[in-house]
Amino acid sequence: MKEDKMKFGTKVIHAGIEPDPTTGAIMTPIYQTSTFIQEAPGVHKGYEYARTQNPTRTVLENNLAHLENGKYGICFASGLSASDAIIKTLSAGDEVISSNDLYGGSYRLFTKQYEKFGLKFHFVDMNDPQNVVEKINGSTKLIWIETPTNPMLNIVDIEALVNIAKAKNILVCVDNTFASPYLQNPLDWGADLVCHSATKYLGGHSDVILGAVITKDKELADELHFIQNASGAIPGPNDCWLVLRGIKTLHLRVERSCQNAQKIAEYLEAHPKVNQVNYPGLKSHRGYELAKKQMRFPGAMISFTLKDDSIEAAKKFLSDTKLFSLAESLGGVESLVEHPATMTHGSIPLEERLKTGVTDSLIRMSVGVEDVEDLIADLEDALR
Ligand SMILES: *Cc1c(COP(=O)(O)O)cnc(C)c1O
């Protein structure tokens, strides 16, 4: 069967993956080697040095390209080094328009690393595409979208922003980490680049750090491969193998997590001690219809505030959950809870944080694949 005809649950197992030709091993071997023997200078089997190419990494890159309906996958040592590589395709003087409600590490990378090299970043509320239009000028080269946003779970209209960008020859990149390729495929809506922290849903077991960029565009892929080799922020073969293994159950894990998240969001919304619940699967959420349009399910991330909006109440809740472990990160099989203001979003200045709604009382959770009755019982205990 041709890989682009496969449905998602078949792709995760088979697309871009062949049994090992030398032994028949059904699982991709971990090619733990730094170099490859050449028969004569320049005569080799496609592999010379493992920073440039590694067979385990190649399989993961091809598999990811299929999952995002792209042509090229380029893997990096972490999600942030994947984002870093994309920004390195720009030059001094170029401008980027980014979501204002985004991963704290991306904000830090843009402002602390790249502003000093002469790049300019505008952070806007992408709930209204008009805010993006207002920042576009002759130097705008890239629109950086995160959707669902982190941690407010707003839904950004990928298609609308692609239409605005295309008219002005601006590239669009979507950080698709929160959705995973099972829920959302930005390249289908016309985005030029998709990036992932594979550390999250793709790996899925909280045991590896890895990043990836996927594109259909040969020129962009060549440039990113060049940066991958020139800067050298590559993942090791063991880490590639862990992500390949995680991906095989991506659809099962994400689907169960989303079902659990829907029930938990409804439970929280009805709870007398809870104030605001942000989850795109709730009818009360302003991105509800848009999530239906561009996502398979509304995801497994929820954020909310308590009626008692003191930081003490939030901290008490965060220490009182037992099944929901207090930790940064997301997308693993286990449920996690965290405090954006002091943890994941601590690197974003207070004024910026408050503009997007990341108050001291906001709580974010990543819902895992446990039995939902147990998860709700844990929340009930902590809220009591
Ligand atoms: C975690 C995360 C990143 C960074 O990925 P690392 O693998 O930790 O470097 C980038 N974007 C989003 C949305 C993330 O959640």
PDB file of N, CA, C and O in Angstrom, residues 62-105:
ATOM      1  N   ASN A  62      11.685  10.054   8.168  1.00  0.00           N
ATOM      2  CA  ASN A  62      10.726   9.691   7.110  1.00  0.00           C
ATOM      3  C   ASN A  62       9.345   9.411   7.694  1.00  0.00           C
ATOM      4  O   ASN A  62       8.323   9.817   7.141  1.00  0.00           O
ATOM      5  N   ASN A  63       9.320   8.722   8.833  1.00  0.00           N
ATOM      6  CA  ASN A  63       8.045   8.416   9.475  1.00  0.00           C
ATOM      7  C   ASN A  63       7.313   9.715   9.852  1.00  0.00           C
ATOM      8  O   ASN A  63       6.115   9.881   9.563  1.00  0.00           O
ATOM      9  N   LEU A  64       8.040  10.656  10.445  1.00  0.00           N
ATOM     10  CA  LEU A  64       7.425  11.933  10.850  1.00  0.00           C
ATOM     11  C   LEU A  64       6.915  12.714   9.635  1.00  0.00           C
ATOM     12  O   LEU A  64       5.856  13.341   9.687  1.00  0.00           O
ATOM     13  N   ALA A  65       7.680  12.671   8.543  1.00  0.00           N
ATOM     14  CA  ALA A  65       7.241  13.368   7.328  1.00  0.00           C
ATOM     15  C   ALA A  65       5.876  12.830   6.893  1.00  0.00           C
ATOM     16  O   ALA A  65       4.963  13.599   6.561  1.00  0.00           O
ATOM     17  N   HIS A  66       5.698  11.500   6.938  1.00  0.00           N
ATOM     18  CA  HIS A  66       4.408  10.908   6.560  1.00  0.00           C
ATOM     19  C   HIS A  66       3.297  11.308   7.530  1.00  0.00           C
ATOM     20  O   HIS A  66       2.174  11.590   7.120  1.00  0.00           O
ATOM     21  N   LEU A  67       3.596  11.323   8.830  1.00  0.00           N
ATOM     22  CA  LEU A  67       2.552  11.628   9.824  1.00  0.00           C
ATOM     23  C   LEU A  67       2.013  13.042   9.661  1.00  0.00           C
ATOM     24  O   LEU A  67       0.858  13.322   9.971  1.00  0.00           O
ATOM     25  N   GLU A  68       2.864  13.964   9.171  1.00  0.00           N
ATOM     26  CA  GLU A  68       2.424  15.353   8.997  1.00  0.00           C
ATOM     27  C   GLU A  68       2.030  15.649   7.539  1.00  0.00           C
ATOM     28  O   GLU A  68       1.826  16.800   7.165  1.00  0.00           O
ATOM     29  N   ASN A  69       1.921  14.603   6.736  1.00  0.00           N
ATOM     30  CA  ASN A  69       1.600  14.789   5.311  1.00  0.00           C
ATOM     31  C   ASN A  69       2.589  15.738   4.632  1.00  0.00           C
ATOM     32  O   ASN A  69       2.216  16.542   3.785  1.00  0.00           O
ATOM     33  N   GLY A  70       3.862  15.617   5.054  1.00  0.00           N
ATOM     34  CA  GLY A  70       4.909  16.407   4.415  1.00  0.00           C
ATOM     35  C   GLY A  70       5.791  15.519   3.564  1.00  0.00           C
ATOM     36  O   GLY A  70       5.451  14.353   3.309  1.00  0.00           O
ATOM     37  N   LYS A  71       6.912  16.065   3.105  1.00  0.00           N
ATOM     38  CA  LYS A  71       7.846  15.261   2.310  1.00  0.00           C
ATOM     39  C   LYS A  71       9.171  15.038   3.034  1.00  0.00           C
ATOM     40  O   LYS A  71       9.851  14.055   2.800  1.00  0.00           O
ATOM     41  N   TYR A  72       9.545  15.996   3.884  1.00  0.00           N
ATOM     42  CA  TYR A  72      10.862  15.930   4.521  1.00  0.00           C
ATOM     43  C   TYR A  72      10.719  16.113   6.022  1.00  0.00           C
ATOM     44  O   TYR A  72      10.018  17.018   6.473  1.00  0.00           O
ATOM     45  N   GLY A  73      11.400  15.255   6.797  1.00  0.00           N
ATOM     46  CA  GLY A  73      11.473  15.414   8.248  1.00  0.00           C
ATOM     47  C   GLY A  73      12.928  15.679   8.595  1.00  0.00           C
ATOM     48  O   GLY A  73      13.821  15.084   7.986  1.00  0.00           O
ATOM     49  N   ILE A  74      13.171  16.587   9.515  1.00  0.00           N
ATOM     50  CA  ILE A  74      14.543  16.892   9.930  1.00  0.00           C
ATOM     51  C   ILE A  74      14.526  16.900  11.455  1.00  0.00           C
ATOM     52  O   ILE A  74      13.813  17.703  12.061  1.00  0.00           O
ATOM     53  N   CYS A  75      15.284  15.987  12.074  1.00  0.00           N
ATOM     54  CA  CYS A  75      15.225  15.856  13.533  1.00  0.00           C
ATOM     55  C   CYS A  75      16.366  16.565  14.237  1.00  0.00           C
ATOM     56  O   CYS A  75      17.466  16.675  13.709  1.00  0.00           O
ATOM     57  N   PHE A  76      16.079  17.017  15.428  1.00  0.00           N
ATOM     58  CA  PHE A  76      17.032  17.787  16.225  1.00  0.00           C
ATOM     59  C   PHE A  76      17.090  17.245  17.649  1.00  0.00           C
ATOM     60  O   PHE A  76      16.244  16.458  18.051  1.00  0.00           O
ATOM     61  N   ALA A  77      18.084  17.745  18.386  1.00  0.00           N
ATOM     62  CA  ALA A  77      18.331  17.239  19.739  1.00  0.00           C
ATOM     63  C   ALA A  77      17.206  17.558  20.717  1.00  0.00           C
ATOM     64  O   ALA A  77      17.063  16.891  21.736  1.00  0.00           O
ATOM     65  N   SER A  78      16.398  18.580  20.414  1.00  0.00           N
ATOM     66  CA  SER A  78      15.288  18.956  21.293  1.00  0.00           C
ATOM     67  C   SER A  78      14.285  19.764  20.475  1.00  0.00           C
ATOM     68  O   SER A  78      14.607  20.203  19.358  1.00  0.00           O
ATOM     69  N   GLY A  79      13.110  19.981  21.058  1.00  0.00           N
ATOM     70  CA  GLY A  79      12.136  20.832  20.379  1.00  0.00           C
ATOM     71  C   GLY A  79      12.697  22.225  20.151  1.00  0.00           C
ATOM     72  O   GLY A  79      12.522  22.825  19.088  1.00  0.00           O
ATOM     73  N   LEU A  80      13.415  22.724  21.162  1.00  0.00           N
ATOM     74  CA  LEU A  80      13.946  24.081  21.020  1.00  0.00           C
ATOM     75  C   LEU A  80      15.056  24.165  19.976  1.00  0.00           C
ATOM     76  O   LEU A  80      15.177  25.180  19.286  1.00  0.00           O
ATOM     77  N   SER A  81      15.849  23.105  19.807  1.00  0.00           N
ATOM     78  CA  SER A  81      16.866  23.182  18.752  1.00  0.00           C
ATOM     79  C   SER A  81      16.205  23.077  17.378  1.00  0.00           C
ATOM     80  O   SER A  81      16.756  23.582  16.389  1.00  0.00           O
ATOM     81  N   ALA A  82      15.031  22.470  17.300  1.00  0.00           N
ATOM     82  CA  ALA A  82      14.276  22.475  16.035  1.00  0.00           C
ATOM     83  C   ALA A  82      13.804  23.905  15.737  1.00  0.00           C
ATOM     84  O   ALA A  82      13.957  24.404  14.607  1.00  0.00           O
ATOM     85  N   SER A  83      13.246  24.581  16.761  1.00  0.00           N
ATOM     86  CA  SER A  83      12.814  25.980  16.580  1.00  0.00           C
ATOM     87  C   SER A  83      14.008  26.864  16.233  1.00  0.00           C
ATOM     88  O   SER A  83      13.938  27.730  15.367  1.00  0.00           O
ATOM     89  N   ASP A  84      15.118  26.605  16.917  1.00  0.00           N
ATOM     90  CA  ASP A  84      16.352  27.364  16.702  1.00  0.00           C
ATOM     91  C   ASP A  84      16.800  27.252  15.240  1.00  0.00           C
ATOM     92  O   ASP A  84      17.189  28.250  14.618  1.00  0.00           O
ATOM     93  N   ALA A  85      16.721  26.058  14.685  1.00  0.00           N
ATOM     94  CA  ALA A  85      17.146  25.855  13.291  1.00  0.00           C
ATOM     95  C   ALA A  85      16.260  26.669  12.341  1.00  0.00           C
ATOM     96  O   ALA A  85      16.741  27.249  11.360  1.00  0.00           O
ATOM     97  N   ILE A  86      14.968  26.713  12.641  1.00  0.00           N
ATOM     98  CA  ILE A  86      14.055  27.482  11.772  1.00  0.00           C
ATOM     99  C   ILE A  86      14.417  28.968  11.824  1.00  0.00           C
ATOM    100  O   ILE A  86      14.484  29.639  10.790  1.00  0.00           O
ATOM    101  N   ILE A  87      14.678  29.476  13.022  1.00  0.00           N
ATOM    102  CA  ILE A  87      15.028  30.897  13.147  1.00  0.00           C
ATOM    103  C   ILE A  87      16.360  31.186  12.449  1.00  0.00           C
ATOM    104  O   ILE A  87      16.567  32.259  11.895  1.00  0.00           O
ATOM    105  N   LYS A  88      17.259  30.204  12.436  1.00  0.00           N
ATOM    106  CA  LYS A  88      18.560  30.392  11.766  1.00  0.00           C
ATOM    107  C   LYS A  88      18.439  30.512  10.244  1.00  0.00           C
ATOM    108  O   LYS A  88      19.419  30.879   9.590  1.00  0.00           O
ATOM    109  N   THR A  89      17.300  30.190   9.676  1.00  0.00           N
ATOM    110  CA  THR A  89      17.131  30.389   8.231  1.00  0.00           C
ATOM    111  C   THR A  89      16.921  31.879   7.923  1.00  0.00           C
ATOM    112  O   THR A  89      16.955  32.286   6.770  1.00  0.00           O
ATOM    113  N   LEU A  90      16.688  32.696   8.984  1.00  0.00           N
ATOM    114  CA  LEU A  90      16.444  34.133   8.788  1.00  0.00           C
ATOM    115  C   LEU A  90      17.760  34.909   8.847  1.00  0.00           C
ATOM    116  O   LEU A  90      18.797  34.364   9.204  1.00  0.00           O
ATOM    117  N   SER A  91      17.699  36.195   8.490  1.00  0.00           N
ATOM    118  CA  SER A  91      18.897  37.040   8.525  1.00  0.00           C
ATOM    119  C   SER A  91      18.617  38.290   9.350  1.00  0.00           C
ATOM    120  O   SER A  91      17.455  38.664   9.544  1.00  0.00           O
ATOM    121  N   ALA A  92      19.697  38.935   9.793  1.00  0.00           N
ATOM    122  CA  ALA A  92      19.560  40.169  10.566  1.00  0.00           C
ATOM    123  C   ALA A  92      18.655  41.144   9.821  1.00  0.00           C
ATOM    124  O   ALA A  92      18.747  41.281   8.595  1.00  0.00           O
ATOM    125  N   GLY A  93      17.754  41.790  10.545  1.00  0.00           N
ATOM    126  CA  GLY A  93      16.830  42.730   9.926  1.00  0.00           C
ATOM    127  C   GLY A  93      15.461  42.113   9.643  1.00  0.00           C
ATOM    128  O   GLY A  93      14.470  42.821   9.489  1.00  0.00           O
ATOM    129  N   ASP A  94      15.409  40.785   9.571  1.00  0.00           N
ATOM    130  CA  ASP A  94      14.121  40.120   9.320  1.00  0.00           C
ATOM    131  C   ASP A  94      13.221  40.222  10.554  1.00  0.00           C
ATOM    132  O   ASP A  94      13.703  40.318  11.680  1.00  0.00           O
ATOM    133  N   GLU A  95      11.914  40.175  10.300  1.00  0.00           N
ATOM    134  CA  GLU A  95      10.951  40.260  11.406  1.00  0.00           C
ATOM    135  C   GLU A  95      10.051  39.023  11.451  1.00  0.00           C
ATOM    136  O   GLU A  95       9.722  38.438  10.413  1.00  0.00           O
ATOM    137  N   VAL A  96       9.671  38.669  12.662  1.00  0.00           N
ATOM    138  CA  VAL A  96       8.814  37.508  12.892  1.00  0.00           C
ATOM    139  C   VAL A  96       7.588  37.965  13.683  1.00  0.00           C
ATOM    140  O   VAL A  96       7.721  38.757  14.619  1.00  0.00           O
ATOM    141  N   ILE A  97       6.420  37.484  13.291  1.00  0.00           N
ATOM    142  CA  ILE A  97       5.219  37.751  14.087  1.00  0.00           C
ATOM    143  C   ILE A  97       4.831  36.441  14.763  1.00  0.00           C
ATOM    144  O   ILE A  97       4.629  35.432  14.091  1.00  0.00           O
ATOM    145  N   SER A  98       4.788  36.478  16.081  1.00  0.00           N
ATOM    146  CA  SER A  98       4.561  35.240  16.841  1.00  0.00           C
ATOM    147  C   SER A  98       3.304  35.364  17.708  1.00  0.00           C
ATOM    148  O   SER A  98       2.909  36.456  18.092  1.00  0.00           O
ATOM    149  N   SER A  99       2.725  34.220  18.041  1.00  0.00           N
ATOM    150  CA  SER A  99       1.662  34.176  19.054  1.00  0.00           C
ATOM    151  C   SER A  99       2.216  34.803  20.333  1.00  0.00           C
ATOM    152  O   SER A  99       3.398  34.625  20.639  1.00  0.00           O
ATOM    153  N   ASN A 100       1.376  35.509  21.077  1.00  0.00           N
ATOM    154  CA  ASN A 100       1.860  36.065  22.355  1.00  0.00           C
ATOM    155  C   ASN A 100       1.677  35.072  23.495  1.00  0.00           C
ATOM    156  O   ASN A 100       2.205  35.256  24.577  1.00  0.00           O
ATOM    157  N   ASP A 101       0.923  34.031  23.245  1.00  0.00           N
ATOM    158  CA  ASP A 101       0.642  33.035  24.270  1.00  0.00           C
ATOM    159  C   ASP A 101       1.360  31.770  23.815  1.00  0.00           C
ATOM    160  O   ASP A 101       0.786  30.932  23.140  1.00  0.00           O
ATOM    161  N   LEU A 102       2.663  31.690  24.142  1.00  0.00           N
ATOM    162  CA  LEU A 102       3.435  30.588  23.576  1.00  0.00           C
ATOM    163  C   LEU A 102       4.369  29.961  24.596  1.00  0.00           C
ATOM    164  O   LEU A 102       4.530  30.468  25.707  1.00  0.00           O
ATOM    165  N   TYR A 103       4.966  28.865  24.178  1.00  0.00           N
ATOM    166  CA  TYR A 103       5.902  28.138  25.021  1.00  0.00           C
ATOM    167  C   TYR A 103       6.975  29.094  25.557  1.00  0.00           C
ATOM    168  O   TYR A 103       7.590  29.826  24.772  1.00  0.00           O
ATOM    169  N   GLY A 104       7.171  29.078  26.876  1.00  0.00           N
ATOM    170  CA  GLY A 104       8.110  30.009  27.497  1.00  0.00           C
ATOM    171  C   GLY A 104       9.518  29.914  26.922  1.00  0.00           C
ATOM    172  O   GLY A 104      10.200  30.921  26.747  1.00  0.00           O
ATOM    173  N   GLY A 105       9.946  28.714  26.590  1.00  0.00           N
ATOM    174  CA  GLY A 105      11.280  28.520  26.034  1.00  0.00           C
ATOM    175  C   GLY A 105      11.420  29.132  24.646  1.00  0.00           C
ATOM    176  O   GLY A 105      12.500  29.615  24.277  1.00  0.00           O
TER     177      GLY A 105
END
